Amino acid sequence: MKISYNWLQQFLKIDWPAEQTGELLTDLGLEIEGIESFQSIKGGLQGIVVGEVLTCEQHPNADRLKVTTVNIGNDSPLQIVCGAPNVAKGQKVPVATIGTTLYTPEGEAWKIKKGKIRGEESHGMICAEDELGLGASHDGIMVLEPDTKVGTLASDLFDVENDQVFEIGLTPNRADAMSHFGVARDLKAGLLQKEINTELITPSVSAFHVENRTLKIDIDVKDKTLAPRYCGVTISGLKVEDSPLWLQNRLKAIGLAPKNNVVDVTNYVLHELGQPLHAFDATKITGNKVIVKTLPKGTKFTTLDEVERELHEEDLMICDAEKPMCIAGVFGGIDSGVTESTTSIFLESAYFNPVSIRKTAKRHAMNTDASFRFERGIDPNITEYALKRAALLIQEIAGGDITSDLLDFYPNKIEDFQVRMSFDSAKKLIGEEIPKETIKSILTSLDIKVNNVTEAGLGLTVPAYRNDVQREADIIEEILRVYGYNNIKTTEKLNASISNTSKFEDYKLQNVIGNQLTSQGFFEMLSNSLTTPKYIELSEQLKDEHNVEMLNPLSNDLSVMRQSLLFSGLEAVSYNINRKRDNLKLYEFGKTYHNYKDSREEYKRLSIFLTGNKNSLRWNAPIQKSDFFYLKGIVNSTLERLGLDKHQVSPIKNDVFSEGISLSLGKTKLVDFGIINKKVLKHFGISQEVLFAEFNWDNIIDLVQHQDIKFKDIPKYPEVRRDFALLLDENIKFEDIDKIAMQTEKHLLKDVDLFDVYQGKNLPKGKKSYAVSFTIQDEKKTLTDKQIDKIMNKLQANFEKQLGAELR
């Protein structure tokens, strides 16, 4: 936000350098990001002097050029070649001397140099209006009044305004400082702490009065919730033309292009007082009636930028008896604005619901100076005052009469905030005790009324325009920023406390698993908890009624909290694949949110995504795709690291996974994982296989804390490995083999592993071959061949009996 220092000094009479004022504003929380110089005439007319044309002769070598001699007050006149058709002897003219920098209308600089033009020397330049930035005319040189003194500096002759412009990085909560008046109000409070008591000068509106009542326009506000306050007045007999230079310079200084005197006044008051206004051509208001209401969804409306927009049923509109004229608080319509032919206007000043304006501006992707202020919350009690201020300014520079009573629709006054502040709370939060009188002085300087004072604290009334100050902590923050953060002393003693935390703290376990996954080649990601409600359609497991909806969403695509980490993760997968990153290993710790009938719940999750190749391209290693079993290994190693390796397995049957498994410990679910359904992937434009695992992190945290860690000596005696090649029915799983083997020999059998699977040629139809290894060990002695053979025979017999297996 840009703030003109000259404009600011209209409210406060201070003569500080701009840099010093900027430092104080930064200390007050209005951070100055930069200070720029502004000149109403680029270059400030430096090097331009008044000269008198002594002679004017035809150029000997050019029909359209003249050779002149010009007296600029020096010992000898200058010879200047001039191509202007109106140059003549005896004229007083502006002369750019050698070394002067002039600027084109586009802002490009060029320097006057000594030179020859068609063989004749030229020692300067006689200037036209546009070459000096004093106008747009280029028909000829600028001719000054005959009594103008030769040698006078043009900067003394013409009013060149020099200004310093602050660029303030305004935070969203400081709606009260969205104007020069608001910044001046804050600056006054800061100056008071430096024992500089200055008066805050506000423009007077006492001259406002109704000349006649010849143009009455009625106001009908249909929705007092969306438009709590609406004011209007008519002005007739005005003349629309260019604004005076002082007004144009004010607007140019803050980066606004002047339009005409009426529109410029509305912009001026907006940046002066923070109150947006809008002027309608009164002759274009059908039925002499202004109606504030919403319109049916799909209604077409063309705005000032000549774009036809389709209205939403919640968009608040300013209408006449037949048609919409303006999107309230956002943008005017093309058919009701002020033009050069306008002679009477209806001037609007209002307070609109901030949430409504924000939603409308977002829906139509419009960000105007008016919407910027309305959606953050303006002062509801300045509406009438700003309207009178604008009406008087329009009368001053455009003429006309006030031709109606000022109508003010304000059925329910917006009340100020009542806050109680404890001195003890202030001391605790600030870290230092500020004198009570200083606290009261600061609050009073911020327009916060002290209702009552006790030994314990203060009863306060906060003005309605400070919508960011509604709690005790907010009051203390206001005291601290005005008192000065730099004035709070820091102690020389450094205090630190050591807390005894459990090794099972959430963040510690996250670090353990995060480090393990990272070492396995995974990258951690962080996705948005806000998502679109449309993802509910991709899974029957998610219910629309379980969505946690945002009250004031940034957009329709970010209007609910996610119920699963799957879809936000797939967005990241799709984004990477579309940028040629096909091999992905991603994980995320995040929360899901659920709106149940009796409560709202949030759960911690760990998600894992795999797609593409397991390893990078290497000359000495074959490429391997990430598959279901690779994901299973990652899941198992994660659970083993947490000491949760004794879990039960069950298949998953839902529309998210085409193949999936659920692991649980007793009745507590640990993780679901598998291959994502192609239908879900198609929605994100993903054509390659994606594997997904979602851990119930809350359950894992709870279980890990109850897991006992047991230690034992490393066995001194060797282990023995024996292998079976088993011919089995194709529907038998390795899990069945592992389960039977462990039940057969519970003490000496340490491990069962599948190292080869074969199906096809030379095997009976419906059969497959499993090559299974068995690791046997006695931790107290060396096993004999007889013991080993006995175990293997028992395993063979049970496999044959329970699975119908045959040894190959």
CSV table of N, CA, C and O in Angstrom, one decimal, residues 237-314:
chain,number,residue,atom,x,y,z
A,237,GLY,N,-26.1,19.5,-11.6
A,237,GLY,CA,-25.6,20.7,-12.2
A,237,GLY,C,-24.1,20.8,-12.2
A,237,GLY,O,-23.4,21.8,-12.3
A,238,LEU,N,-23.4,19.6,-12.1
A,238,LEU,CA,-21.9,19.6,-12.1
A,238,LEU,C,-21.4,19.4,-13.5
A,238,LEU,O,-22.1,19.1,-14.5
A,239,LYS,N,-20.1,19.7,-13.7
A,239,LYS,CA,-19.5,19.6,-15.0
A,239,LYS,C,-18.3,18.6,-14.8
A,239,LYS,O,-17.4,18.8,-14.0
A,240,VAL,N,-18.3,17.5,-15.6
A,240,VAL,CA,-17.2,16.5,-15.6
A,240,VAL,C,-16.1,17.0,-16.5
A,240,VAL,O,-16.3,17.2,-17.7
A,241,GLU,N,-14.9,17.1,-16.0
A,241,GLU,CA,-13.7,17.5,-16.7
A,241,GLU,C,-12.5,17.0,-16.0
A,241,GLU,O,-12.6,16.3,-15.0
A,242,ASP,N,-11.3,17.4,-16.4
A,242,ASP,CA,-10.1,17.0,-15.7
A,242,ASP,C,-10.1,17.6,-14.3
A,242,ASP,O,-10.5,18.7,-14.1
A,243,SER,N,-9.4,16.9,-13.4
A,243,SER,CA,-9.3,17.3,-12.1
A,243,SER,C,-8.2,18.4,-12.0
A,243,SER,O,-7.3,18.5,-12.9
A,244,PRO,N,-8.2,19.3,-11.0
A,244,PRO,CA,-7.2,20.2,-10.8
A,244,PRO,C,-5.8,19.5,-10.5
A,244,PRO,O,-5.8,18.4,-10.1
A,245,LEU,N,-4.7,20.2,-10.7
A,245,LEU,CA,-3.4,19.6,-10.6
A,245,LEU,C,-3.1,19.0,-9.3
A,245,LEU,O,-2.5,17.9,-9.1
A,246,TRP,N,-3.6,19.7,-8.2
A,246,TRP,CA,-3.3,19.2,-6.8
A,246,TRP,C,-3.9,17.8,-6.6
A,246,TRP,O,-3.3,17.0,-6.0
A,247,LEU,N,-5.1,17.6,-7.2
A,247,LEU,CA,-5.8,16.3,-7.0
A,247,LEU,C,-5.1,15.3,-7.9
A,247,LEU,O,-4.9,14.1,-7.4
A,248,GLN,N,-4.8,15.6,-9.1
A,248,GLN,CA,-4.1,14.7,-10.0
A,248,GLN,C,-2.7,14.3,-9.4
A,248,GLN,O,-2.4,13.1,-9.4
A,249,ASN,N,-2.0,15.2,-8.8
A,249,ASN,CA,-0.7,14.9,-8.2
A,249,ASN,C,-0.9,14.0,-7.0
A,249,ASN,O,0.0,13.1,-6.8
A,250,ARG,N,-1.9,14.2,-6.2
A,250,ARG,CA,-2.1,13.3,-5.1
A,250,ARG,C,-2.3,11.8,-5.5
A,250,ARG,O,-1.7,10.9,-5.0
A,251,LEU,N,-3.1,11.7,-6.6
A,251,LEU,CA,-3.4,10.3,-7.1
A,251,LEU,C,-2.2,9.7,-7.8
A,251,LEU,O,-1.9,8.5,-7.6
A,252,LYS,N,-1.5,10.5,-8.6
A,252,LYS,CA,-0.3,10.0,-9.3
A,252,LYS,C,0.8,9.6,-8.3
A,252,LYS,O,1.5,8.6,-8.6
A,253,ALA,N,0.9,10.3,-7.2
A,253,ALA,CA,1.9,10.0,-6.2
A,253,ALA,C,1.8,8.5,-5.7
A,253,ALA,O,2.8,7.8,-5.4
A,254,ILE,N,0.5,8.1,-5.6
A,254,ILE,CA,0.3,6.7,-5.0
A,254,ILE,C,0.0,5.7,-6.1
A,254,ILE,O,-0.5,4.6,-5.9
A,255,GLY,N,0.3,6.1,-7.4
A,255,GLY,CA,0.2,5.2,-8.5
A,255,GLY,C,-1.1,5.1,-9.2
A,255,GLY,O,-1.4,4.1,-9.9
A,256,LEU,N,-2.0,6.0,-9.0
A,256,LEU,CA,-3.3,6.0,-9.6
A,256,LEU,C,-3.4,7.0,-10.8
A,256,LEU,O,-2.9,8.1,-10.7
A,257,ALA,N,-4.0,6.6,-11.9
A,257,ALA,CA,-4.1,7.5,-13.1
A,257,ALA,C,-5.4,8.3,-12.9
A,257,ALA,O,-6.5,7.7,-12.7
A,258,PRO,N,-5.3,9.6,-13.0
A,258,PRO,CA,-6.5,10.4,-12.9
A,258,PRO,C,-7.5,10.1,-14.1
A,258,PRO,O,-7.1,9.8,-15.2
A,259,LYS,N,-8.8,10.1,-13.8
A,259,LYS,CA,-9.8,9.9,-14.8
A,259,LYS,C,-10.6,11.2,-15.1
A,259,LYS,O,-10.5,11.7,-16.2
A,260,ASN,N,-11.4,11.6,-14.2
A,260,ASN,CA,-12.1,12.9,-14.3
A,260,ASN,C,-12.4,13.4,-12.9
A,260,ASN,O,-12.1,12.6,-11.9
A,261,ASN,N,-12.8,14.6,-12.7
A,261,ASN,CA,-12.9,15.2,-11.4
A,261,ASN,C,-13.9,14.4,-10.5
A,261,ASN,O,-13.6,14.3,-9.3
A,262,VAL,N,-14.9,13.8,-10.9
A,262,VAL,CA,-15.9,13.1,-10.1
A,262,VAL,C,-15.3,11.8,-9.6
A,262,VAL,O,-15.2,11.5,-8.4
A,263,VAL,N,-14.8,11.0,-10.6
A,263,VAL,CA,-14.2,9.7,-10.2
A,263,VAL,C,-12.9,9.9,-9.4
A,263,VAL,O,-12.7,9.1,-8.4
A,264,ASP,N,-12.2,10.9,-9.7
A,264,ASP,CA,-10.9,11.2,-8.9
A,264,ASP,C,-11.3,11.5,-7.5
A,264,ASP,O,-10.5,11.1,-6.6
A,265,VAL,N,-12.4,12.2,-7.2
A,265,VAL,CA,-12.7,12.6,-5.8
A,265,VAL,C,-13.1,11.3,-5.1
A,265,VAL,O,-12.7,11.1,-3.9
A,266,THR,N,-13.8,10.4,-5.7
A,266,THR,CA,-14.2,9.1,-5.0
A,266,THR,C,-12.9,8.3,-4.7
A,266,THR,O,-12.8,7.7,-3.6
A,267,ASN,N,-11.9,8.3,-5.6
A,267,ASN,CA,-10.6,7.6,-5.3
A,267,ASN,C,-9.9,8.4,-4.2
A,267,ASN,O,-9.2,7.7,-3.4
A,268,TYR,N,-9.9,9.7,-4.3
A,268,TYR,CA,-9.2,10.5,-3.3
A,268,TYR,C,-9.7,10.2,-1.9
A,268,TYR,O,-8.9,9.9,-1.0
A,269,VAL,N,-11.0,10.2,-1.7
A,269,VAL,CA,-11.6,10.0,-0.4
A,269,VAL,C,-11.4,8.5,0.1
A,269,VAL,O,-11.1,8.3,1.2
A,270,LEU,N,-11.4,7.6,-0.9
A,270,LEU,CA,-11.1,6.2,-0.5
A,270,LEU,C,-9.7,6.1,0.1
A,270,LEU,O,-9.5,5.4,1.1
A,271,HIS,N,-8.7,6.7,-0.5
A,271,HIS,CA,-7.3,6.6,0.0
A,271,HIS,C,-7.1,7.6,1.2
A,271,HIS,O,-6.1,7.4,1.9
A,272,GLU,N,-7.9,8.6,1.3
A,272,GLU,CA,-7.8,9.6,2.4
A,272,GLU,C,-8.4,9.0,3.7
A,272,GLU,O,-7.7,9.0,4.7
A,273,LEU,N,-9.6,8.5,3.6
A,273,LEU,CA,-10.3,8.1,4.8
A,273,LEU,C,-10.5,6.6,4.9
A,273,LEU,O,-11.0,6.0,5.9
A,274,GLY,N,-10.3,5.8,3.8
A,274,GLY,CA,-10.5,4.4,3.8
A,274,GLY,C,-11.9,3.9,3.5
A,274,GLY,O,-12.2,2.8,3.6
A,275,GLN,N,-12.8,4.9,3.0
A,275,GLN,CA,-14.1,4.6,2.7
A,275,GLN,C,-14.3,4.5,1.2
A,275,GLN,O,-14.3,5.5,0.5
A,276,PRO,N,-14.6,3.3,0.6
A,276,PRO,CA,-14.9,3.3,-0.8
A,276,PRO,C,-16.2,4.0,-1.1
A,276,PRO,O,-17.2,3.9,-0.3
A,277,LEU,N,-16.3,4.7,-2.3
A,277,LEU,CA,-17.5,5.3,-2.7
A,277,LEU,C,-17.7,5.0,-4.2
A,277,LEU,O,-16.8,4.6,-4.9
A,278,HIS,N,-18.9,5.2,-4.7
A,278,HIS,CA,-19.2,5.0,-6.1
A,278,HIS,C,-20.2,6.1,-6.6
A,278,HIS,O,-21.2,6.4,-5.9
A,279,ALA,N,-19.9,6.6,-7.7
A,279,ALA,CA,-20.8,7.6,-8.3
A,279,ALA,C,-21.5,7.0,-9.5
A,279,ALA,O,-20.9,6.5,-10.4
A,280,PHE,N,-22.8,7.2,-9.5
A,280,PHE,CA,-23.6,6.7,-10.7
A,280,PHE,C,-24.2,7.9,-11.4
A,280,PHE,O,-24.5,9.0,-10.8
A,281,ASP,N,-24.2,7.8,-12.7
A,281,ASP,CA,-24.9,8.9,-13.5
A,281,ASP,C,-26.4,8.8,-13.2
A,281,ASP,O,-27.1,7.8,-13.5
A,282,ALA,N,-26.9,9.8,-12.6
A,282,ALA,CA,-28.3,9.8,-12.1
A,282,ALA,C,-29.3,9.6,-13.2
A,282,ALA,O,-30.4,9.1,-13.0
A,283,THR,N,-29.0,10.1,-14.4
A,283,THR,CA,-29.9,10.0,-15.5
A,283,THR,C,-30.1,8.6,-16.0
A,283,THR,O,-31.0,8.3,-16.7
A,284,LYS,N,-29.1,7.7,-15.6
A,284,LYS,CA,-29.2,6.3,-16.1
A,284,LYS,C,-29.8,5.4,-15.0
A,284,LYS,O,-29.9,4.2,-15.2
A,285,ILE,N,-30.3,6.0,-13.9
A,285,ILE,CA,-30.9,5.2,-12.9
A,285,ILE,C,-32.4,5.2,-13.1
A,285,ILE,O,-33.2,6.2,-12.9
A,286,THR,N,-32.9,4.1,-13.7
A,286,THR,CA,-34.3,4.0,-14.1
A,286,THR,C,-35.2,4.0,-12.8
A,286,THR,O,-35.0,3.3,-11.8
A,287,GLY,N,-36.3,4.7,-12.9
A,287,GLY,CA,-37.3,4.8,-11.8
A,287,GLY,C,-36.8,5.6,-10.6
A,287,GLY,O,-37.5,5.5,-9.6
A,288,ASN,N,-35.7,6.3,-10.7
A,288,ASN,CA,-35.2,7.1,-9.6
A,288,ASN,C,-35.2,6.3,-8.3
A,288,ASN,O,-35.6,6.7,-7.2
A,289,LYS,N,-34.7,5.0,-8.4
A,289,LYS,CA,-34.7,4.1,-7.2
A,289,LYS,C,-33.4,3.3,-7.3
A,289,LYS,O,-33.1,2.7,-8.3
A,290,VAL,N,-32.8,3.2,-6.1
A,290,VAL,CA,-31.6,2.3,-6.0
A,290,VAL,C,-32.0,1.1,-5.1
A,290,VAL,O,-32.4,1.3,-3.9
A,291,ILE,N,-31.9,-0.1,-5.6
A,291,ILE,CA,-32.2,-1.3,-4.8
A,291,ILE,C,-31.0,-2.1,-4.6
A,291,ILE,O,-30.3,-2.5,-5.5
A,292,VAL,N,-30.7,-2.5,-3.3
A,292,VAL,CA,-29.6,-3.3,-3.0
A,292,VAL,C,-30.1,-4.7,-2.7
A,292,VAL,O,-30.8,-4.9,-1.7
A,293,LYS,N,-29.7,-5.6,-3.6
A,293,LYS,CA,-30.3,-7.0,-3.5
A,293,LYS,C,-29.4,-8.0,-4.2
A,293,LYS,O,-28.4,-7.6,-4.9
A,294,THR,N,-29.7,-9.2,-4.1
A,294,THR,CA,-29.0,-10.3,-4.9
A,294,THR,C,-29.9,-10.6,-6.1
A,294,THR,O,-31.1,-10.4,-6.1
A,295,LEU,N,-29.3,-11.2,-7.1
A,295,LEU,CA,-30.0,-11.6,-8.3
A,295,LEU,C,-30.0,-13.1,-8.6
A,295,LEU,O,-29.1,-13.7,-8.0
A,296,PRO,N,-30.8,-13.6,-9.4
A,296,PRO,CA,-30.8,-15.1,-9.7
A,296,PRO,C,-29.5,-15.5,-10.3
A,296,PRO,O,-28.8,-14.8,-11.0
A,297,LYS,N,-29.1,-16.7,-10.0
A,297,LYS,CA,-27.9,-17.3,-10.5
A,297,LYS,C,-27.9,-17.3,-12.0
A,297,LYS,O,-28.9,-17.7,-12.6
A,298,GLY,N,-26.8,-16.9,-12.6
A,298,GLY,CA,-26.7,-17.0,-14.1
A,298,GLY,C,-27.0,-15.7,-14.7
A,298,GLY,O,-26.9,-15.5,-16.0
A,299,THR,N,-27.5,-14.7,-14.0
A,299,THR,CA,-27.8,-13.3,-14.5
A,299,THR,C,-26.5,-12.7,-15.2
A,299,THR,O,-25.4,-12.8,-14.6
A,300,LYS,N,-26.6,-12.2,-16.4
A,300,LYS,CA,-25.5,-11.7,-17.1
A,300,LYS,C,-25.3,-10.2,-16.7
A,300,LYS,O,-26.3,-9.5,-16.5
A,301,PHE,N,-24.0,-9.8,-16.5
A,301,PHE,CA,-23.7,-8.4,-16.1
A,301,PHE,C,-22.4,-8.0,-16.7
A,301,PHE,O,-21.4,-8.7,-16.5
A,302,THR,N,-22.3,-6.9,-17.4
A,302,THR,CA,-21.1,-6.4,-18.0
A,302,THR,C,-20.5,-5.3,-17.1
A,302,THR,O,-21.1,-4.3,-16.9
A,303,THR,N,-19.3,-5.5,-16.7
A,303,THR,CA,-18.6,-4.6,-15.8
A,303,THR,C,-17.8,-3.5,-16.6
A,303,THR,O,-17.8,-3.6,-17.8
A,304,LEU,N,-17.2,-2.6,-15.9
A,304,LEU,CA,-16.5,-1.5,-16.5
A,304,LEU,C,-15.4,-1.9,-17.4
A,304,LEU,O,-15.0,-1.1,-18.3
A,305,ASP,N,-14.8,-3.1,-17.2
A,305,ASP,CA,-13.7,-3.5,-18.0
A,305,ASP,C,-14.2,-4.2,-19.3
A,305,ASP,O,-13.5,-4.9,-20.0
A,306,GLU,N,-15.6,-4.1,-19.6
A,306,GLU,CA,-16.2,-4.6,-20.8
A,306,GLU,C,-16.2,-6.1,-20.8
A,306,GLU,O,-16.3,-6.7,-21.9
A,307,VAL,N,-16.2,-6.8,-19.6
A,307,VAL,CA,-16.2,-8.2,-19.6
A,307,VAL,C,-17.6,-8.6,-19.1
A,307,VAL,O,-18.1,-8.1,-18.1
A,308,GLU,N,-18.3,-9.5,-19.8
A,308,GLU,CA,-19.6,-10.0,-19.4
A,308,GLU,C,-19.4,-11.1,-18.4
A,308,GLU,O,-18.7,-12.1,-18.6
A,309,ARG,N,-20.0,-10.9,-17.2
A,309,ARG,CA,-19.8,-11.9,-16.1
A,309,ARG,C,-21.2,-12.5,-15.8
A,309,ARG,O,-22.2,-11.9,-15.9
A,310,GLU,N,-21.1,-13.8,-15.3
A,310,GLU,CA,-22.3,-14.5,-14.9
A,310,GLU,C,-22.4,-14.5,-13.4
A,310,GLU,O,-21.5,-14.9,-12.7
A,311,LEU,N,-23.4,-13.9,-12.8
A,311,LEU,CA,-23.6,-13.6,-11.4
A,311,LEU,C,-23.9,-14.9,-10.6
A,311,LEU,O,-24.6,-15.8,-11.2
A,312,HIS,N,-23.5,-14.9,-9.4
A,312,HIS,CA,-23.8,-16.0,-8.4
A,312,HIS,C,-25.0,-15.5,-7.6
A,312,HIS,O,-25.2,-14.3,-7.4
A,313,GLU,N,-25.8,-16.4,-7.1
A,313,GLU,CA,-27.0,-16.0,-6.4
A,313,GLU,C,-26.7,-15.3,-5.1
A,313,GLU,O,-27.5,-14.6,-4.5
A,314,GLU,N,-25.4,-15.4,-4.6
A,314,GLU,CA,-25.0,-14.7,-3.4
A,314,GLU,C,-24.3,-13.3,-3.6
A,314,GLU,O,-23.9,-12.7,-2.7
